[in-house]
Short mmCIF file of C-alpha atoms in Angstrom, two decimals:
data_model
loop_
_atom_site.label_atom_id
_atom_site.label_comp_id
_atom_site.label_asym_id
_atom_site.label_seq_id
_atom_site.Cartn_x
_atom_site.Cartn_y
_atom_site.Cartn_z
CA UNK A 1 40.60 257.78 122.61
CA UNK A 2 38.44 254.77 123.33
CA UNK A 3 37.15 253.25 120.12
CA UNK A 4 33.48 252.35 119.77
CA UNK A 5 34.34 248.74 119.11
CA UNK A 6 35.80 248.44 122.60
CA UNK A 7 32.44 246.87 123.50
CA UNK A 8 32.79 244.19 120.83
CA UNK A 9 34.59 240.82 120.87
CA UNK A 10 37.44 239.55 118.73
CA UNK A 11 38.87 236.20 117.69
CA UNK A 12 42.68 236.19 117.48
CA UNK A 13 44.57 233.57 115.47
CA UNK A 14 47.16 232.22 117.91
CA UNK A 15 50.15 230.07 116.99
CA UNK A 16 52.37 230.36 120.05
CA UNK A 17 54.71 232.66 118.17
CA UNK A 18 55.88 236.23 118.68
CA UNK A 19 53.52 237.73 116.12
CA UNK A 20 50.30 236.19 117.36
CA UNK A 21 51.21 236.80 121.01
CA UNK A 22 51.74 240.48 120.25
CA UNK A 23 48.33 240.43 118.54
CA UNK A 24 46.70 238.87 121.60
CA UNK A 25 48.09 241.69 123.74
CA UNK A 26 47.01 244.31 121.18
CA UNK A 27 43.51 242.82 120.98
CA UNK A 28 43.12 242.79 124.76
CA UNK A 29 43.50 246.58 124.69
CA UNK A 30 41.14 247.07 121.74
CA UNK A 31 38.20 244.80 122.39
CA UNK A 32 35.75 243.72 125.05
CA UNK A 33 36.59 240.02 125.11
CA UNK A 34 39.31 238.19 123.26
CA UNK A 35 38.87 234.59 122.08
CA UNK A 36 41.92 232.79 120.71
CA UNK A 37 41.90 230.07 118.09
CA UNK A 38 44.84 227.86 117.11
CA UNK A 39 45.26 225.19 114.48
CA UNK A 40 46.88 221.82 114.45
CA UNK A 41 47.46 221.03 110.80
CA UNK A 42 50.16 218.41 110.92
CA UNK A 43 52.97 220.95 111.20
CA UNK A 44 56.36 219.59 112.22
CA UNK A 45 56.35 221.55 115.44
CA UNK A 46 53.11 220.38 116.96
CA UNK A 47 54.36 221.85 120.24
CA UNK A 48 53.07 225.14 118.74
CA UNK A 49 49.55 224.45 119.92
CA UNK A 50 50.76 223.62 123.45
CA UNK A 51 52.74 226.83 123.60
CA UNK A 52 49.71 228.75 122.34
CA UNK A 53 47.77 227.21 125.24
CA UNK A 54 50.44 228.22 127.79
CA UNK A 55 50.46 231.77 126.46
CA UNK A 56 46.68 232.05 126.52
CA UNK A 57 46.65 230.69 130.07
CA UNK A 58 49.22 233.31 131.08
CA UNK A 59 47.13 236.06 129.49
CA UNK A 60 43.75 234.84 130.77
CA UNK A 61 42.38 234.18 127.30
CA UNK A 62 40.28 231.16 126.33
CA UNK A 63 41.71 229.14 123.45
CA UNK A 64 39.93 226.95 120.91
CA UNK A 65 42.24 224.45 119.20
CA UNK A 66 41.05 223.07 115.88
CA UNK A 67 42.45 219.98 114.18
CA UNK A 68 42.61 220.58 110.43
CA UNK A 69 45.35 218.06 109.80
CA UNK A 70 43.31 216.69 106.87
CA UNK A 71 45.13 219.31 104.79
CA UNK A 72 48.34 217.22 104.94
CA UNK A 73 46.50 214.91 102.59
CA UNK A 74 45.39 217.75 100.29
CA UNK A 75 48.26 220.14 99.72
CA UNK A 76 52.02 219.69 99.52
CA UNK A 77 54.47 221.44 101.85
CA UNK A 78 57.65 220.42 103.61
CA UNK A 79 56.31 222.01 106.77
CA UNK A 80 54.38 218.82 107.46
CA UNK A 81 55.62 216.08 109.76
CA UNK A 82 57.49 213.33 107.98
CA UNK A 83 58.54 215.47 105.05
CA UNK A 84 62.10 216.34 104.16
CA UNK A 85 63.52 219.53 105.63
CA UNK A 86 64.93 220.73 102.35
CA UNK A 87 65.32 224.47 102.07
CA UNK A 88 64.30 224.77 98.42
CA UNK A 89 61.34 226.06 96.52
CA UNK A 90 57.71 224.94 96.44
CA UNK A 91 56.82 222.51 93.67
CA UNK A 92 53.98 224.75 92.52
CA UNK A 93 56.13 227.88 92.16
CA UNK A 94 59.90 228.21 92.25
CA UNK A 95 59.63 231.68 93.85
CA UNK A 96 57.89 230.29 96.91
CA UNK A 97 59.64 228.50 99.82
CA UNK A 98 58.96 224.77 100.11
CA UNK A 99 57.53 225.39 103.59
CA UNK A 100 54.62 227.27 102.04
CA UNK A 101 51.27 225.60 102.79
CA UNK A 102 48.94 226.63 99.96
CA UNK A 103 45.77 228.37 101.16
CA UNK A 104 46.69 227.94 104.83
CA UNK A 105 45.78 231.46 105.87
CA UNK A 106 42.53 231.43 103.90
CA UNK A 107 41.61 228.21 105.65
CA UNK A 108 42.58 229.66 109.05
CA UNK A 109 40.59 232.84 108.44
CA UNK A 110 37.55 230.96 107.15
CA UNK A 111 37.43 228.69 110.21
CA UNK A 112 38.16 231.63 112.53
CA UNK A 113 35.30 233.59 110.95
CA UNK A 114 32.99 230.64 111.54
CA UNK A 115 34.05 230.46 115.17
CA UNK A 116 33.68 234.23 115.53
CA UNK A 117 30.06 234.00 114.39
CA UNK A 118 29.41 231.24 116.90
CA UNK A 119 30.89 233.12 119.89
CA UNK A 120 29.39 236.44 118.79
CA UNK A 121 32.61 238.19 117.78
CA UNK A 122 32.78 240.30 114.64
CA UNK A 123 36.49 241.06 114.65
CA UNK A 124 39.32 238.78 113.55
CA UNK A 125 42.94 239.55 114.36
CA UNK A 126 45.90 237.95 112.62
CA UNK A 127 49.61 238.63 112.97
CA UNK A 128 50.53 238.52 109.30
CA UNK A 129 53.13 241.04 108.24
CA UNK A 130 54.19 242.26 104.83
CA UNK A 131 57.36 243.95 106.05
CA UNK A 132 59.28 240.71 106.48
CA UNK A 133 57.43 239.10 103.58
CA UNK A 134 59.38 236.10 102.40
CA UNK A 135 57.35 234.72 99.55
CA UNK A 136 54.24 233.81 101.52
CA UNK A 137 51.57 235.44 99.39
CA UNK A 138 48.88 234.95 102.02
CA UNK A 139 50.67 237.31 104.41
CA UNK A 140 50.17 240.25 102.07
CA UNK A 141 47.74 243.04 102.79
CA UNK A 142 46.06 242.61 99.40
CA UNK A 143 45.26 238.98 100.20
CA UNK A 144 43.83 239.83 103.62
CA UNK A 145 41.57 242.49 102.09
CA UNK A 146 40.33 240.01 99.47
CA UNK A 147 39.70 237.39 102.15
CA UNK A 148 37.56 239.83 104.13
CA UNK A 149 35.50 240.53 101.01
CA UNK A 150 35.07 236.82 100.22
CA UNK A 151 34.13 235.99 103.83
CA UNK A 152 31.45 238.66 103.91
CA UNK A 153 30.05 237.84 100.48
CA UNK A 154 29.90 234.19 101.59
CA UNK A 155 27.44 235.04 104.35
CA UNK A 156 25.79 238.38 103.61
CA UNK A 157 25.25 238.75 107.36
CA UNK A 158 25.09 242.53 106.80
CA UNK A 159 25.52 244.22 110.21
CA UNK A 160 27.51 241.20 111.31
CA UNK A 161 30.17 241.39 108.65
CA UNK A 162 33.57 240.31 109.94
CA UNK A 163 36.43 242.79 110.04
CA UNK A 164 40.00 241.51 109.80
CA UNK A 165 42.64 243.46 111.75
CA UNK A 166 46.35 243.09 111.02
CA UNK A 167 48.11 245.29 113.59
CA UNK A 168 51.58 244.10 112.54
CA UNK A 169 51.14 244.42 108.77
CA UNK A 170 53.52 247.36 108.30
CA UNK A 171 55.73 247.09 111.39
CA UNK A 172 59.39 246.12 111.45
CA UNK A 173 60.37 243.39 113.92
CA UNK A 174 61.94 246.09 116.12
CA UNK A 175 58.67 248.02 116.18
CA UNK A 176 56.83 244.81 116.99
CA UNK A 177 59.11 244.24 120.02
CA UNK A 178 58.37 247.83 121.06
CA UNK A 179 54.62 247.22 120.77
CA UNK A 180 54.96 244.08 122.90
CA UNK A 181 56.86 246.07 125.51
CA UNK A 182 54.19 248.76 125.60
CA UNK A 183 51.50 246.12 126.09
CA UNK A 184 53.50 244.41 128.84
CA UNK A 185 54.15 241.12 127.08
CA UNK A 186 57.81 241.49 126.07
CA UNK A 187 58.97 239.11 128.77
CA UNK A 188 56.31 236.55 127.90
CA UNK A 189 57.37 236.74 124.27
CA UNK A 190 61.07 236.37 124.99
CA UNK A 191 60.56 233.47 127.38
CA UNK A 192 57.62 231.53 125.97
CA UNK A 193 57.00 232.00 122.28
CA UNK A 194 58.16 229.72 119.52
CA UNK A 195 59.12 231.26 116.20
CA UNK A 196 62.04 229.00 115.29
CA UNK A 197 61.72 226.90 112.12
CA UNK A 198 63.61 224.14 113.91
CA UNK A 199 61.06 224.08 116.72
CA UNK A 200 63.48 225.22 119.40
CA UNK A 201 61.70 227.34 121.96
CA UNK A 202 64.58 228.85 123.92
CA UNK A 203 68.31 228.26 123.79
CA UNK A 204 69.41 231.47 125.43
CA UNK A 205 68.20 234.35 127.55
CA UNK A 206 66.48 236.09 124.69
CA UNK A 207 64.25 233.22 123.58
CA UNK A 208 65.88 233.25 120.18
CA UNK A 209 65.40 229.56 119.36
CA UNK A 210 68.11 227.88 117.32
CA UNK A 211 69.57 231.33 116.42
CA UNK A 212 70.41 230.05 112.94
CA UNK A 213 67.23 229.57 110.92
CA UNK A 214 65.86 232.53 108.90
CA UNK A 215 63.13 233.13 111.45
CA UNK A 216 65.52 233.16 114.43
CA UNK A 217 67.92 235.46 112.58
CA UNK A 218 65.06 237.84 111.77
CA UNK A 219 63.96 237.82 115.40
CA UNK A 220 67.49 238.39 116.74
CA UNK A 221 68.14 241.22 114.27
CA UNK A 222 64.81 242.82 115.21
CA UNK A 223 65.55 242.50 118.91
CA UNK A 224 68.99 244.08 118.51
CA UNK A 225 67.47 246.95 116.54
CA UNK A 226 64.72 247.36 119.13
CA UNK A 227 67.27 247.56 121.97
CA UNK A 228 69.41 250.01 120.06
CA UNK A 229 66.53 252.24 119.03
CA UNK A 230 64.45 252.25 122.20
CA UNK A 231 66.93 251.38 124.91
CA UNK A 232 70.16 252.83 123.56
CA UNK A 233 71.94 249.62 124.34
CA UNK A 234 72.63 246.28 122.77
CA UNK A 235 70.81 243.03 123.21
CA UNK A 236 73.30 241.87 125.83
CA UNK A 237 72.11 244.66 128.14
CA UNK A 238 68.82 242.89 128.85
CA UNK B 1 34.85 225.04 68.66
CA UNK B 2 37.34 223.23 70.84
CA UNK B 3 38.58 225.47 73.61
CA UNK B 4 42.29 225.74 74.35
CA UNK B 5 41.77 224.55 77.88
CA UNK B 6 40.55 221.19 76.58
CA UNK B 7 44.11 220.02 77.31
CA UNK B 8 43.88 221.08 80.97
CA UNK B 9 42.46 219.31 84.00
CA UNK B 10 39.63 220.29 86.32
CA UNK B 11 38.49 219.49 89.85
CA UNK B 12 34.70 219.28 90.20
CA UNK B 13 32.97 219.62 93.56
CA UNK B 14 30.69 216.57 93.75
CA UNK B 15 27.89 216.06 96.27
CA UNK B 16 25.84 213.29 94.71
CA UNK B 17 23.16 215.78 93.72
CA UNK B 18 21.65 216.86 90.41
CA UNK B 19 23.70 220.06 90.16
CA UNK B 20 27.13 218.59 90.73
CA UNK B 21 26.38 215.58 88.53
CA UNK B 22 25.43 217.90 85.68
CA UNK B 23 28.71 219.73 86.31
CA UNK B 24 30.68 216.48 86.13
CA UNK B 25 29.12 215.78 82.73
CA UNK B 26 29.79 219.37 81.58
CA UNK B 27 33.40 219.20 82.77
CA UNK B 28 34.02 215.89 80.97
CA UNK B 29 33.23 217.69 77.71
CA UNK B 30 35.35 220.76 78.52
CA UNK B 31 38.55 219.42 80.02
CA UNK B 32 41.25 216.84 79.55
CA UNK B 33 40.82 214.98 82.83
CA UNK B 34 38.19 215.49 85.49
CA UNK B 35 38.93 214.89 89.18
CA UNK B 36 36.01 214.93 91.60
CA UNK B 37 36.15 215.96 95.24
CA UNK B 38 33.40 215.50 97.82
CA UNK B 39 33.09 216.50 101.44
CA UNK B 40 31.85 214.78 104.52
CA UNK B 41 31.12 217.56 106.97
CA UNK B 42 28.71 215.97 109.40
CA UNK B 43 25.69 216.61 107.19
CA UNK B 44 22.54 214.70 108.12
CA UNK B 45 22.55 212.79 104.87
CA UNK B 46 25.98 211.27 104.98
CA UNK B 47 24.79 208.93 102.22
CA UNK B 48 25.61 211.91 99.96
CA UNK B 49 29.26 210.93 99.78
CA UNK B 50 28.36 207.31 98.92
CA UNK B 51 26.06 208.48 96.15
CA UNK B 52 28.81 210.80 94.88
CA UNK B 53 31.07 207.73 94.73
CA UNK B 54 28.46 205.70 92.80
CA UNK B 55 27.99 208.52 90.32
CA UNK B 56 31.73 208.99 89.80
CA UNK B 57 32.11 205.24 89.30
CA UNK B 58 29.34 205.31 86.69
CA UNK B 59 31.04 208.21 84.91
CA UNK B 60 34.59 206.85 85.16
CA UNK B 61 35.82 209.75 87.29
CA UNK B 62 38.16 209.40 90.27
CA UNK B 63 36.77 210.84 93.49
CA UNK B 64 38.60 212.24 96.51
CA UNK B 65 36.46 212.34 99.66
CA UNK B 66 37.58 214.73 102.37
CA UNK B 67 36.42 214.65 105.98
CA UNK B 68 35.95 218.19 107.23
CA UNK B 69 33.46 217.29 109.93
CA UNK B 70 35.44 219.43 112.39
CA UNK B 71 33.22 222.29 111.20
CA UNK B 72 30.27 220.85 113.15
CA UNK B 73 32.18 222.04 116.19
CA UNK B 74 32.86 225.49 114.70
CA UNK B 75 29.71 226.80 113.05
CA UNK B 76 26.01 226.38 113.77
CA UNK B 77 23.55 224.89 111.29
CA UNK B 78 20.61 222.53 111.54
CA UNK B 79 21.99 220.64 108.55
CA UNK B 80 24.28 218.75 110.92
CA UNK B 81 23.48 215.31 112.30
CA UNK B 82 21.79 215.39 115.69
CA UNK B 83 20.33 218.86 115.25
CA UNK B 84 16.64 219.66 115.10
CA UNK B 85 15.02 219.71 111.70
CA UNK B 86 13.28 223.00 112.27
CA UNK B 87 12.50 224.94 109.15
CA UNK B 88 13.21 228.40 110.57
CA UNK B 89 15.91 231.00 110.17
CA UNK B 90 19.63 230.92 110.97
CA UNK B 91 20.59 232.31 114.36
CA UNK B 92 23.11 234.67 112.77
CA UNK B 93 20.63 236.23 110.34
CA UNK B 94 16.85 235.90 110.23
CA UNK B 95 16.84 236.16 106.42
CA UNK B 96 18.92 233.00 106.06
CA UNK B 97 17.55 229.42 106.36
CA UNK B 98 18.64 227.49 109.45
CA UNK B 99 20.22 224.88 107.18
CA UNK B 100 22.82 227.44 106.08
CA UNK B 101 26.36 226.34 106.98
CA UNK B 102 28.37 229.56 107.26
CA UNK B 103 31.43 229.64 104.98
CA UNK B 104 30.79 226.13 103.69
CA UNK B 105 31.40 226.94 100.03
CA UNK B 106 34.49 229.01 100.79
CA UNK B 107 35.85 226.06 102.74
CA UNK B 108 34.95 223.64 99.91
CA UNK B 109 36.55 225.87 97.28
CA UNK B 110 39.70 226.43 99.35
CA UNK B 111 40.24 222.70 99.89
CA UNK B 112 39.35 221.96 96.25
CA UNK B 113 41.89 224.56 95.10
CA UNK B 114 44.53 222.91 97.28
CA UNK B 115 43.70 219.53 95.78
CA UNK B 116 43.70 221.01 92.26
CA UNK B 117 47.26 222.28 92.80
CA UNK B 118 48.35 218.84 93.97
CA UNK B 119 46.85 216.95 91.00
CA UNK B 120 47.93 219.62 88.53
CA UNK B 121 44.50 221.00 87.66
CA UNK B 122 43.92 224.71 87.30
CA UNK B 123 40.15 224.66 86.85
CA UNK B 124 37.52 224.29 89.56
CA UNK B 125 33.89 223.56 88.74
CA UNK B 126 31.01 224.02 91.15
CA UNK B 127 27.28 223.65 90.63
CA UNK B 128 26.15 226.73 92.52
CA UNK B 129 23.25 228.57 90.96
CA UNK B 130 21.85 232.01 91.57
CA UNK B 131 18.60 231.39 89.70
CA UNK B 132 17.08 229.30 92.47
CA UNK B 133 18.91 231.29 95.14
CA UNK B 134 17.19 230.73 98.45
CA UNK B 135 19.15 232.81 100.90
CA UNK B 136 22.48 230.97 100.54
CA UNK B 137 24.82 233.89 99.97
CA UNK B 138 27.70 231.62 98.99
CA UNK B 139 25.84 230.44 95.90
CA UNK B 140 25.88 233.92 94.39
CA UNK B 141 28.04 234.85 91.44
CA UNK B 142 29.55 237.80 93.32
CA UNK B 143 30.77 235.48 96.08
CA UNK B 144 32.30 233.03 93.61
CA UNK B 145 34.18 235.84 91.88
CA UNK B 146 35.51 237.12 95.20
CA UNK B 147 36.57 233.61 96.21
CA UNK B 148 38.57 233.23 92.99
CA UNK B 149 40.35 236.51 93.72
CA UNK B 150 41.10 235.52 97.33
CA UNK B 151 42.35 232.06 96.29
CA UNK B 152 44.74 233.51 93.74
CA UNK B 153 46.01 236.28 96.00
CA UNK B 154 46.60 233.63 98.66
CA UNK B 155 49.11 231.85 96.48
CA UNK B 156 50.37 234.22 93.78
CA UNK B 157 51.10 231.16 91.64
CA UNK B 158 50.83 233.43 88.57
CA UNK B 159 50.44 231.17 85.51
CA UNK B 160 48.85 228.58 87.77
CA UNK B 161 46.01 230.74 89.02
CA UNK B 162 42.84 228.77 89.57
CA UNK B 163 39.74 229.53 87.52
CA UNK B 164 36.32 228.78 88.98
CA UNK B 165 33.63 227.70 86.52
CA UNK B 166 29.93 227.77 87.41
CA UNK B 167 28.12 226.36 84.37
CA UNK B 168 24.73 226.37 86.14
CA UNK B 169 24.90 229.88 87.61
CA UNK B 170 22.21 231.43 85.41
CA UNK B 171 20.24 228.36 84.31
CA UNK B 172 16.72 227.46 85.36
CA UNK B 173 16.16 223.93 86.65
CA UNK B 174 14.46 223.08 83.33
CA UNK B 175 17.52 224.28 81.41
CA UNK B 176 19.72 222.26 83.73
CA UNK B 177 17.70 219.10 82.94
CA UNK B 178 18.13 219.93 79.27
CA UNK B 179 21.89 220.29 79.70
CA UNK B 180 22.02 216.92 81.45
CA UNK B 181 20.08 215.37 78.60
CA UNK B 182 22.46 216.82 76.01
CA UNK B 183 25.43 215.42 77.94
CA UNK B 184 23.79 212.00 78.25
CA UNK B 185 23.39 211.95 82.03
CA UNK B 186 19.66 212.61 82.42
CA UNK B 187 18.91 209.03 83.29
CA UNK B 188 21.77 208.87 85.80
CA UNK B 189 20.49 212.05 87.41
CA UNK B 190 16.90 210.85 87.64
CA UNK B 191 17.85 207.45 89.00
CA UNK B 192 20.88 208.07 91.19
CA UNK B 193 21.22 211.61 92.49
CA UNK B 194 20.14 212.86 95.89
CA UNK B 195 18.81 216.39 96.15
CA UNK B 196 16.10 215.82 98.76
CA UNK B 197 16.44 217.68 102.10
CA UNK B 198 14.95 214.61 103.76
CA UNK B 199 17.66 212.37 102.35
CA UNK B 200 15.32 210.31 100.21
CA UNK B 201 17.04 209.23 97.03
CA UNK B 202 14.15 207.88 94.95
CA UNK B 203 10.51 207.29 95.76
CA UNK B 204 9.21 207.28 92.23
CA UNK B 205 10.23 206.89 88.62
CA UNK B 206 11.55 210.40 88.36
CA UNK B 207 14.02 210.30 91.25
CA UNK B 208 12.16 213.10 92.94
CA UNK B 209 12.96 212.16 96.54
CA UNK B 210 10.32 212.92 99.15
CA UNK B 211 8.47 215.16 96.64
CA UNK B 212 7.54 217.52 99.47
CA UNK B 213 10.64 219.39 100.66
CA UNK B 214 11.55 222.70 98.93
CA UNK B 215 14.36 221.03 97.01
CA UNK B 216 12.16 218.18 95.72
CA UNK B 217 9.43 220.63 94.74
CA UNK B 218 11.97 222.75 92.85
CA UNK B 219 13.27 219.66 91.09
CA UNK B 220 9.81 218.38 90.16
CA UNK B 221 8.71 221.80 88.87
CA UNK B 222 11.91 222.07 86.82
CA UNK B 223 11.42 218.60 85.40
CA UNK B 224 7.84 219.33 84.40
CA UNK B 225 8.92 222.55 82.74
CA UNK B 226 11.77 220.74 80.96
CA UNK B 227 9.41 218.09 79.61
CA UNK B 228 6.89 220.68 78.50
CA UNK B 229 9.47 222.94 76.84
CA UNK B 230 11.74 220.36 75.23
CA UNK B 231 9.53 217.33 74.82
CA UNK B 232 6.09 218.87 74.37
CA UNK B 233 4.67 216.54 76.93
CA UNK B 234 4.24 216.26 80.64
CA UNK B 235 6.46 214.53 83.17
CA UNK B 236 4.32 211.41 83.06
CA UNK B 237 5.34 210.88 79.45
CA UNK B 238 8.83 209.76 80.45
#
């Protein structure tokens, strides 16, 4: 079934990682034209924005990169350059990882909504996921829904309300790999994307980064499960 | 009655105008310590941030100025420097003035909430007002409420949820002048604040700017009403 919004445009939040790259591929199937937006915000791995550019180039998608590194001076997080790489809790809440950047996703979505209005897109797509939720409150479905409400009450643009799509919200990592395969971007994801907390793009054939940080372990476990479930083999079979 | 949150700190959004200056005075009475934050976002009247600094100095309040002028490159508004000063409607909605900056207040509140977390304040104060609502959706009470929900779902900081106060939301301009008088800042407001769309700080004894733009007319009418209601005279009596 072809959805009516196939004629409409979308802005996808791109970070050079597996999740956003899968979203770019998903959005290309769903919408008329896809515009990507990425953010430089003083994150340790500034190579993220370059990788996002490479991926967009490979997929034929135009990318807008926005420098919002002023937030380094506003909120506290050890994700920023020059901060210690201590794996403890955030100073504002002991249940939250120290890498948490308060209000980051609300900031991203607000700027993306602004850009969407300017390029004439009414859809936003973000790769947040509640399934592998690890204390980042702004990846939860309930936050995304509230952000959509706030964005639309901020403008009252009526027929031009923005709609936020989160195609990965309830998927496991294995299902996400399967989605990428169906959309023909599995290879691009394995070879190009950066998900590693240590900023290592590829150290092996499966693009699994450092293989040791929580994000790399999650990705490896998801890939193994994907291979087992959909290809009746193990990850070494690739 | 002294409220329990008298021991807590607040961040006040300051713009150098009448509304935010009244809020600063209100907040000084309500909270332990008041922190001000102002934004440079490429607005035509960049003198706003200097005036905000003067006002904070006069009131003994520390001010954080944040440069978010990247938004000039994201959203469209004729409030930005270098744009035409046409008094027509916004390209995204004909019912909205062309000076509307989409998502501006959501951006301000998000950054202010980040700063509040960093300085240990849980209260935000903004001078938005629905009484003289002129097509700016993000001045409405319903938007502010939704923003508070989105901000708190973005962090899930529990006991450290932010609370947004809007002391002017339902006041007339005359009542706002009265509030300023009660808090001892009427003179400061008349002599120092900038509300004029044409960027004119004072052209007469009453600090009424250009006297001709919609904002100056609103201010003058409010002042006359204030004088009549609370001082049984006319504005020339001052």
